[in-house]
Amino acid sequence: MTQSPLTSLQVMQDAPVIPVIVLNDVAHAVPMARALVQGGIRMLEVTLRTPQALACIEAIAKAVPEAVVGAGTLRSKADAQAAANAGARFAVSPGYTSALGAACRDLGLPLLPGVATGGEIMAAQEDGFNALKFFPALQAGGSAMLKAWSGPFFDVKFCPTGGISLQNAPEFLALPNVLCVGGSWLVPVEAMAQGDWARITTLARQAVALRV
């Protein structure tokens, strides 16, 4: 079955939260993905921060077709190629380079490039990217920075990530230039270690209810 191509905006509009997932055990990948989907979260960012990450992406892509698995922490053309080969359907990066943007475009991989300054936003926009990840959100100025950017960058939509929690997510989601947030709180390390998939489903449902 051929999957329809996504856009970065569609990735950001699907739910109020994109879970930022660090997986150390391939055995956790599929039940975790199913738990998130059951709670209403389909866009899953599996970060390339562990040796098992690509195998986890591949496992989710094959076994949980109702999920849309993406790869986070992309930093190079090689990362983009490896993610696409594993079955990732979108990409997220901590920063932006034209080389990474071109690689993702060539692969048909929608990219949410990370930005933390006005210059980085302009560089990403020059290459055609208007749906961006604001990272690290709290450390780089939080909601006040996003409010300030809404003037000069009126045509940009953001997914703030970094320091976002269930408690402060509504503050960000209330901003007109924020479509969603990224957060790791949906997949607590202890819940995965204990196989407490019901807790992850509950956290996903709470995240879906944040939509304003």
Coordinates of N, CA and C in Angstrom, one line a residue:
M1 N 0.8 -1.2 0.0 CA 0.0 0.0 0.0 C 0.9 1.2 0.0
T2 N 0.6 2.1 -0.9 CA 1.4 3.4 -1.0 C 0.8 4.4 0.0
Q3 N 1.7 5.0 0.8 CA 1.2 5.9 1.8 C 1.2 7.3 1.1
S4 N 0.2 8.1 1.4 CA 0.1 9.4 0.8 C 1.2 10.3 1.4
P5 N 1.7 11.2 0.6 CA 2.8 12.1 1.2 C 2.2 13.1 2.2
L6 N 3.0 13.4 3.2 CA 2.6 14.4 4.2 C 3.3 15.7 3.9
T7 N 2.7 16.8 4.5 CA 3.4 18.0 4.6 C 3.8 18.3 6.1
S8 N 4.8 19.2 6.3 CA 5.2 19.6 7.6 C 4.0 20.1 8.4
L9 N 3.2 20.9 7.7 CA 2.0 21.5 8.4 C 1.0 20.4 8.8
Q10 N 0.8 19.4 8.0 CA -0.1 18.3 8.4 C 0.4 17.6 9.6
V11 N 1.8 17.4 9.7 CA 2.4 16.8 10.9 C 2.0 17.6 12.1
M12 N 2.2 18.9 12.0 CA 2.0 19.8 13.1 C 0.5 20.0 13.5
Q13 N -0.4 19.8 12.6 CA -1.8 20.1 12.8 C -2.5 18.8 13.3
D14 N -1.9 17.7 13.3 CA -2.6 16.4 13.6 C -3.1 16.3 15.1
A15 N -2.3 16.8 16.0 CA -2.6 16.8 17.4 C -1.9 17.9 18.1
P16 N -2.3 18.3 19.4 CA -1.6 19.4 20.1 C -0.2 19.1 20.5
V17 N 0.1 17.8 20.6 CA 1.5 17.4 21.0 C 2.1 16.3 20.1
I18 N 3.4 16.6 19.8 CA 4.2 15.5 19.1 C 5.1 14.9 20.2
P19 N 4.9 13.7 20.5 CA 5.8 13.1 21.6 C 7.2 13.0 21.1
V20 N 8.1 13.4 21.9 CA 9.6 13.2 21.7 C 10.0 12.0 22.4
I21 N 10.4 10.9 21.6 CA 10.5 9.6 22.2 C 12.0 9.1 22.1
V22 N 12.5 8.7 23.2 CA 13.9 8.2 23.3 C 13.7 6.7 23.6
L23 N 14.1 5.8 22.7 CA 13.9 4.4 22.9 C 15.3 3.7 23.0
N24 N 15.4 2.9 24.1 CA 16.6 2.1 24.3 C 16.4 0.6 24.1
D25 N 15.2 0.2 23.9 CA 14.8 -1.2 23.7 C 13.8 -1.3 22.6
V26 N 14.2 -2.1 21.6 CA 13.3 -2.3 20.4 C 12.0 -2.9 20.9
A27 N 12.1 -3.7 21.9 CA 10.8 -4.4 22.4 C 9.8 -3.5 22.9
H28 N 10.2 -2.3 23.2 CA 9.2 -1.3 23.7 C 8.5 -0.5 22.6
A29 N 9.1 -0.5 21.4 CA 8.7 0.4 20.3 C 7.2 0.2 19.9
V30 N 6.9 -1.0 19.6 CA 5.5 -1.3 19.1 C 4.5 -1.1 20.2
P31 N 4.6 -1.7 21.4 CA 3.5 -1.5 22.4 C 3.4 0.0 22.7
M32 N 4.5 0.7 22.8 CA 4.5 2.2 23.1 C 3.7 2.9 22.0
A33 N 4.0 2.6 20.7 CA 3.3 3.3 19.6 C 1.8 3.0 19.7
R34 N 1.5 1.7 19.9 CA 0.1 1.4 20.0 C -0.6 2.1 21.1
A35 N 0.1 2.2 22.3 CA -0.5 2.9 23.4 C -0.8 4.4 23.1
L36 N 0.2 5.0 22.4 CA 0.0 6.4 22.0 C -1.2 6.6 21.0
V37 N -1.2 5.7 20.0 CA -2.3 5.8 19.0 C -3.7 5.6 19.7
Q38 N -3.7 4.6 20.6 CA -5.0 4.4 21.3 C -5.4 5.6 22.1
G39 N -4.5 6.5 22.5 CA -4.8 7.7 23.2 C -5.1 8.9 22.3
G40 N -4.9 8.6 21.0 CA -5.2 9.7 20.0 C -4.0 10.4 19.4
I41 N -2.8 10.0 19.7 CA -1.6 10.6 19.2 C -1.0 9.7 18.1
R42 N -1.0 10.2 16.9 CA -0.5 9.4 15.7 C 0.9 9.8 15.3
M43 N 1.3 11.1 15.4 CA 2.6 11.6 14.9 C 3.6 11.3 16.0
L44 N 4.5 10.4 15.7 CA 5.5 10.0 16.8 C 6.9 10.3 16.3
E45 N 7.6 11.1 17.1 CA 8.9 11.5 16.8 C 9.9 10.6 17.6
V46 N 10.5 9.6 16.9 CA 11.5 8.8 17.6 C 12.9 9.4 17.3
T47 N 13.6 9.9 18.4 CA 14.8 10.6 18.2 C 16.0 9.6 17.9
L48 N 16.9 10.1 17.1 CA 18.1 9.3 16.7 C 19.2 9.5 17.8
R49 N 18.8 9.3 19.0 CA 19.8 9.5 20.1 C 20.3 8.2 20.7
T50 N 19.8 7.1 20.2 CA 20.2 5.8 20.8 C 20.6 4.9 19.6
P51 N 21.4 3.9 19.8 CA 21.8 2.9 18.8 C 20.6 2.1 18.2
Q52 N 19.5 2.0 19.0 CA 18.3 1.2 18.7 C 17.3 2.1 17.9
A53 N 17.5 3.3 17.8 CA 16.4 4.2 17.3 C 15.9 3.8 15.9
L54 N 16.8 3.5 14.9 CA 16.4 3.2 13.6 C 15.6 1.9 13.5
A55 N 16.1 0.9 14.3 CA 15.4 -0.4 14.4 C 14.0 -0.2 15.0
C56 N 13.8 0.8 16.0 CA 12.6 1.1 16.6 C 11.6 1.7 15.5
I57 N 12.2 2.7 14.8 CA 11.4 3.3 13.7 C 10.8 2.3 12.7
E58 N 11.7 1.4 12.3 CA 11.4 0.3 11.4 C 10.3 -0.6 12.0
A59 N 10.4 -0.9 13.2 CA 9.4 -1.8 13.9 C 8.0 -1.2 13.9
I60 N 8.0 0.1 14.3 CA 6.7 0.8 14.3 C 6.1 1.0 13.0
A61 N 7.0 1.3 12.0 CA 6.4 1.5 10.6 C 5.8 0.2 10.1
K62 N 6.4 -0.9 10.4 CA 5.8 -2.2 9.9 C 4.6 -2.7 10.7
A63 N 4.7 -2.5 12.0 CA 3.7 -3.2 12.9 C 2.5 -2.3 13.3
V64 N 2.7 -0.9 13.2 CA 1.6 0.0 13.6 C 1.3 1.0 12.5
P65 N 0.6 0.5 11.5 CA 0.3 1.3 10.3 C -0.5 2.5 10.6
E66 N -1.3 2.5 11.7 CA -2.1 3.6 12.0 C -1.3 4.8 12.6
A67 N -0.1 4.5 13.0 CA 0.8 5.5 13.5 C 1.6 6.2 12.3
V68 N 2.0 7.4 12.5 CA 2.9 8.0 11.5 C 4.2 8.3 12.2
V69 N 5.2 7.4 12.0 CA 6.4 7.5 12.7 C 7.4 8.4 12.0
G70 N 8.0 9.3 12.8 CA 9.0 10.2 12.2 C 10.3 10.0 13.0
A71 N 11.4 10.7 12.5 CA 12.7 10.6 13.1 C 13.1 12.0 13.6
G72 N 13.6 12.0 14.8 CA 14.0 13.3 15.4 C 15.6 13.3 15.5
T73 N 16.1 14.5 15.8 CA 17.5 14.7 16.0 C 18.3 14.4 14.7
L74 N 17.7 14.7 13.6 CA 18.4 14.6 12.3 C 19.4 15.7 12.2
R75 N 20.7 15.4 11.9 CA 21.7 16.5 11.8 C 22.5 16.4 10.5
S76 N 22.2 15.4 9.6 CA 23.0 15.3 8.4 C 22.2 14.6 7.3
K77 N 22.8 14.7 6.1 CA 22.1 14.0 5.0 C 22.1 12.5 5.3
A78 N 23.1 11.9 5.9 CA 23.2 10.5 6.2 C 22.1 10.1 7.2
D79 N 21.8 11.0 8.2 CA 20.7 10.8 9.1 C 19.4 10.7 8.4
A80 N 19.2 11.6 7.4 CA 17.9 11.7 6.7 C 17.7 10.4 5.9
Q81 N 18.8 10.0 5.2 CA 18.7 8.8 4.4 C 18.4 7.6 5.2
A82 N 19.1 7.5 6.4 CA 18.9 6.3 7.3 C 17.5 6.3 7.8
A83 N 17.0 7.5 8.1 CA 15.6 7.6 8.7 C 14.6 7.2 7.6
A84 N 14.8 7.6 6.4 CA 13.9 7.3 5.3 C 13.9 5.8 5.0
N85 N 15.1 5.2 5.0 CA 15.3 3.8 4.8 C 14.5 3.0 5.9
A86 N 14.5 3.5 7.1 CA 13.9 2.8 8.2 C 12.3 2.9 8.2
G87 N 11.8 3.8 7.3 CA 10.4 3.9 7.2 C 9.8 5.2 7.8
A88 N 10.7 6.1 8.2 CA 10.2 7.4 8.8 C 9.4 8.2 7.7
R89 N 8.4 8.8 8.2 CA 7.5 9.6 7.2 C 7.6 11.1 7.4
F90 N 8.3 11.5 8.5 CA 8.7 12.9 8.6 C 10.0 13.0 9.4
A91 N 10.5 14.2 9.5 CA 11.8 14.4 10.1 C 11.8 15.7 11.0
V92 N 12.6 15.6 12.0 CA 12.7 16.8 12.9 C 14.2 17.0 13.2
S93 N 14.6 18.2 13.2 CA 16.0 18.5 13.5 C 16.2 19.5 14.6
P94 N 17.3 19.4 15.3 CA 17.6 20.4 16.4 C 18.0 21.8 15.9
G95 N 18.5 21.8 14.7 CA 18.9 23.1 14.0 C 18.6 22.9 12.6
Y96 N 19.2 23.9 11.8 CA 18.9 23.8 10.3 C 20.2 24.1 9.5
T97 N 20.4 23.3 8.5 CA 21.3 23.6 7.4 C 20.7 23.4 6.1
S98 N 21.1 24.1 5.1 CA 20.6 24.0 3.7 C 20.8 22.5 3.2
A99 N 21.9 21.9 3.6 CA 22.2 20.6 3.1 C 21.2 19.6 3.7
L100 N 20.8 19.8 5.0 CA 19.8 18.9 5.5 C 18.5 19.1 4.9
G101 N 18.1 20.4 4.7 CA 16.9 20.7 4.0 C 16.7 20.1 2.7
A102 N 17.8 20.2 1.9 CA 17.8 19.7 0.5 C 17.7 18.1 0.6
A103 N 18.4 17.5 1.5 CA 18.4 16.0 1.6 C 17.0 15.5 1.9
C104 N 16.3 16.2 2.8 CA 14.9 15.8 3.2 C 14.0 16.0 2.0
R105 N 14.2 17.1 1.3 CA 13.3 17.4 0.2 C 13.5 16.4 -0.9
D106 N 14.8 16.0 -1.2 CA 15.1 15.0 -2.2 C 14.4 13.6 -1.8
L107 N 14.4 13.4 -0.5 CA 13.8 12.1 -0.1 C 12.3 12.1 0.1
G108 N 11.7 13.3 -0.1 CA 10.3 13.4 0.1 C 9.9 13.3 1.6
L109 N 10.8 13.7 2.5 CA 10.6 13.6 3.9 C 10.3 15.0 4.5
P110 N 9.1 15.2 4.9 CA 8.7 16.5 5.5 C 9.6 16.8 6.7
L111 N 10.2 18.0 6.7 CA 11.1 18.4 7.8 C 10.6 19.5 8.6
L112 N 10.7 19.3 10.0 CA 10.5 20.4 10.9 C 11.8 20.9 11.4
P113 N 12.4 21.9 10.8 CA 13.7 22.3 11.2 C 13.8 23.1 12.5
G114 N 14.8 22.8 13.3 CA 14.9 23.5 14.6 C 15.5 24.9 14.4
V115 N 14.9 25.9 15.0 CA 15.4 27.3 15.0 C 15.4 27.9 16.4
A116 N 16.3 28.8 16.7 CA 16.3 29.5 18.0 C 16.6 31.0 17.8
T117 N 16.8 31.4 16.6 CA 17.1 32.9 16.3 C 16.4 33.3 15.1
G118 N 16.3 34.6 14.9 CA 15.7 35.2 13.8 C 16.5 34.8 12.5
G119 N 17.8 34.8 12.6 CA 18.6 34.5 11.4 C 18.4 33.1 11.0
E120 N 18.2 32.1 11.9 CA 17.9 30.7 11.5 C 16.5 30.6 10.9
I121 N 15.6 31.4 11.4 CA 14.2 31.4 10.7 C 14.4 31.8 9.3
M122 N 15.1 32.9 9.1 CA 15.3 33.5 7.7 C 16.0 32.5 6.8
A123 N 17.0 31.8 7.3 CA 17.7 30.8 6.5 C 16.7 29.7 6.1
A124 N 15.9 29.2 7.1 CA 15.0 28.1 6.8 C 13.9 28.6 5.8
Q125 N 13.4 29.8 5.9 CA 12.4 30.4 5.0 C 13.0 30.5 3.6
E126 N 14.2 30.9 3.5 CA 14.9 31.1 2.2 C 14.8 29.8 1.4
D127 N 14.8 28.6 2.1 CA 14.8 27.3 1.5 C 13.4 26.7 1.4
G128 N 12.4 27.6 1.8 CA 11.0 27.1 1.6 C 10.3 26.5 2.8
F129 N 11.0 26.7 4.0 CA 10.4 26.1 5.2 C 9.7 27.1 6.0
N130 N 8.4 27.0 6.3 CA 7.6 27.9 7.1 C 7.0 27.3 8.3
A131 N 7.2 26.0 8.5 CA 6.7 25.2 9.6 C 7.9 24.8 10.4
L132 N 8.2 25.4 11.5 CA 9.5 25.2 12.2 C 9.3 24.8 13.6
K133 N 10.4 24.1 14.1 CA 10.5 23.7 15.5 C 11.3 24.8 16.2
F134 N 10.7 25.3 17.3 CA 11.4 26.3 18.1 C 12.1 25.5 19.3
F135 N 13.4 25.5 19.2 CA 14.2 24.6 20.1 C 15.5 25.3 20.5
P136 N 15.9 25.2 21.8 CA 15.1 24.7 23.0 C 14.2 25.8 23.5
A137 N 12.9 25.5 23.5 CA 11.9 26.6 23.6 C 12.1 27.4 24.9
L138 N 12.2 26.8 26.0 CA 12.2 27.5 27.3 C 13.5 28.3 27.4
Q139 N 14.6 27.6 27.0 CA 15.9 28.3 27.2 C 16.2 29.4 26.1
A140 N 15.4 29.3 25.0 CA 15.6 30.3 23.9 C 14.6 31.4 24.0
G141 N 13.9 31.5 25.1 CA 13.0 32.7 25.2 C 11.5 32.4 25.5
G142 N 11.1 31.1 25.3 CA 9.8 30.7 25.7 C 8.7 31.4 24.9
S143 N 7.5 31.5 25.5 CA 6.4 32.1 24.8 C 6.6 33.6 24.5
A144 N 7.4 34.3 25.3 CA 7.6 35.7 25.0 C 8.4 35.9 23.7
M145 N 9.3 35.0 23.4 CA 10.0 35.0 22.1 C 9.1 34.8 21.0
L146 N 8.2 33.8 21.1 CA 7.3 33.5 20.0 C 6.3 34.6 19.8
K147 N 5.9 35.3 20.8 CA 5.1 36.5 20.7 C 5.8 37.6 19.9
A148 N 7.1 37.8 20.2 CA 7.9 38.8 19.5 C 8.1 38.5 18.1
W149 N 8.2 37.2 17.8 CA 8.4 36.7 16.4 C 7.2 36.9 15.5
S150 N 6.0 36.9 16.2 CA 4.8 36.9 15.4 C 4.6 38.1 14.5
G151 N 5.3 39.2 14.8 CA 5.3 40.4 13.9 C 6.1 40.2 12.7
P152 N 7.5 40.1 12.8 CA 8.3 40.0 11.6 C 8.1 38.6 10.9
F153 N 7.8 37.6 11.6 CA 7.6 36.3 11.0 C 6.2 35.8 11.0
F154 N 5.3 36.7 10.6 CA 3.9 36.5 10.6 C 3.4 35.3 9.9
D155 N 4.2 34.8 8.9 CA 3.8 33.7 8.0 C 4.5 32.4 8.5
V156 N 5.0 32.3 9.7 CA 5.7 31.1 10.1 C 4.9 30.5 11.3
K157 N 4.7 29.2 11.2 CA 4.1 28.4 12.3 C 5.2 27.6 13.1
F158 N 5.0 27.5 14.4 CA 6.0 26.9 15.2 C 5.5 25.7 16.0
C159 N 6.4 24.8 16.3 CA 6.2 23.7 17.2 C 7.3 23.8 18.3
P160 N 7.0 24.6 19.4 CA 8.0 24.7 20.5 C 8.3 23.4 21.2
T161 N 9.6 23.1 21.4 CA 10.0 21.8 22.0 C 11.2 22.2 22.9
G162 N 11.2 21.5 24.0 CA 12.3 21.7 25.0 C 11.8 22.4 26.2
G163 N 11.6 21.6 27.3 CA 11.1 22.2 28.5 C 9.6 22.3 28.6
I164 N 8.9 21.7 27.6 CA 7.4 21.8 27.5 C 6.9 20.6 28.4
S165 N 5.8 21.0 29.1 CA 5.2 20.0 30.0 C 3.7 20.1 29.9
L166 N 3.0 19.2 30.5 CA 1.5 19.3 30.5 C 1.0 20.6 31.1
Q167 N 1.8 21.1 32.1 CA 1.5 22.3 32.8 C 1.6 23.5 32.0
N168 N 2.8 23.7 31.3 CA 3.0 24.9 30.5 C 2.6 24.8 29.0
A169 N 2.2 23.6 28.6 CA 1.8 23.5 27.2 C 0.7 24.5 26.8
P170 N -0.4 24.6 27.6 CA -1.5 25.5 27.2 C -1.0 26.9 26.9
E171 N 0.0 27.4 27.7 CA 0.5 28.8 27.4 C 1.0 28.9 26.0
F172 N 1.7 27.9 25.5 CA 2.3 27.9 24.2 C 1.2 27.7 23.1
L173 N 0.3 26.8 23.4 CA -0.8 26.4 22.4 C -1.8 27.5 22.2
A174 N -1.8 28.5 23.2 CA -2.7 29.6 23.0 C -2.2 30.6 22.0
L175 N -1.0 30.6 21.7 CA -0.4 31.5 20.8 C -0.8 31.2 19.3
P176 N -1.2 32.3 18.6 CA -1.7 32.0 17.2 C -0.6 31.4 16.2
N177 N 0.7 31.6 16.5 CA 1.7 31.1 15.6 C 2.2 29.7 16.1
V178 N 1.5 29.1 17.1 CA 1.9 27.8 17.5 C 0.8 26.8 17.2
L179 N 1.2 25.7 16.4 CA 0.2 24.7 16.0 C 0.2 23.5 16.9
C180 N 1.4 23.2 17.5 CA 1.5 22.1 18.4 C 2.8 22.3 19.2
V181 N 3.0 21.4 20.2 CA 4.2 21.5 21.0 C 4.9 20.1 20.9
G182 N 6.1 20.0 21.2 CA 6.8 18.7 21.3 C 7.1 18.5 22.8
G183 N 6.9 17.2 23.2 CA 7.2 16.9 24.6 C 7.5 15.5 24.9
S184 N 8.4 15.3 25.8 CA 8.8 13.9 26.2 C 7.9 13.3 27.3
W185 N 7.1 14.2 27.9 CA 6.3 13.7 29.1 C 5.3 12.6 28.8
L186 N 4.9 12.5 27.5 CA 4.0 11.4 27.2 C 4.5 10.0 27.3
V187 N 5.9 9.9 27.3 CA 6.5 8.6 27.3 C 7.5 8.5 28.4
P188 N 7.1 8.5 29.7 CA 8.0 8.5 30.8 C 8.9 7.3 30.8
V189 N 10.1 7.5 31.1 CA 11.1 6.4 31.1 C 10.6 5.2 32.0
E190 N 10.1 5.6 33.2 CA 9.7 4.5 34.1 C 8.5 3.8 33.6
A191 N 7.6 4.4 32.9 CA 6.4 3.8 32.4 C 6.8 2.7 31.3
M192 N 7.8 3.1 30.5 CA 8.3 2.2 29.5 C 9.0 1.0 30.1
A193 N 9.8 1.3 31.1 CA 10.6 0.3 31.8 C 9.7 -0.8 32.4
Q194 N 8.5 -0.3 32.9 CA 7.6 -1.2 33.6 C 6.5 -1.8 32.7
G195 N 6.6 -1.3 31.4 CA 5.6 -1.8 30.5 C 4.2 -1.3 30.8
D196 N 4.1 -0.1 31.4 CA 2.8 0.5 31.8 C 2.3 1.3 30.6
W197 N 1.8 0.5 29.6 CA 1.3 1.1 28.4 C 0.0 1.9 28.7
A198 N -0.8 1.4 29.6 CA -2.1 2.1 30.0 C -1.8 3.6 30.4
R199 N -0.7 3.7 31.1 CA -0.4 5.1 31.6 C 0.0 6.0 30.4
I200 N 0.7 5.4 29.4 CA 1.0 6.2 28.2 C -0.2 6.6 27.4
T201 N -1.2 5.7 27.4 CA -2.4 6.0 26.7 C -3.2 7.1 27.4
T202 N -3.2 7.1 28.7 CA -3.8 8.1 29.5 C -3.1 9.5 29.3
L203 N -1.8 9.5 29.3 CA -1.0 10.7 29.0 C -1.3 11.2 27.6
A204 N -1.5 10.3 26.6 CA -1.8 10.8 25.3 C -3.2 11.4 25.2
R205 N -4.2 10.8 25.9 CA -5.5 11.4 26.0 C -5.5 12.8 26.6
Q206 N -4.7 12.9 27.6 CA -4.6 14.3 28.3 C -4.0 15.3 27.3
A207 N -3.1 14.8 26.5 CA -2.4 15.7 25.5 C -3.4 16.1 24.4
V208 N -4.2 15.2 23.9 CA -5.2 15.5 22.9 C -6.2 16.5 23.4
A209 N -6.5 16.4 24.7 CA -7.5 17.3 25.3 C -7.0 18.7 25.5
L210 N -5.7 19.0 25.2 CA -5.1 20.3 25.3 C -5.5 21.2 24.1
R211 N -6.1 20.6 23.1 CA -6.4 21.4 21.9 C -7.3 22.6 22.2
V212 N -6.9 23.8 21.8 CA -7.6 25.0 22.1 C -8.4 25.5 20.9

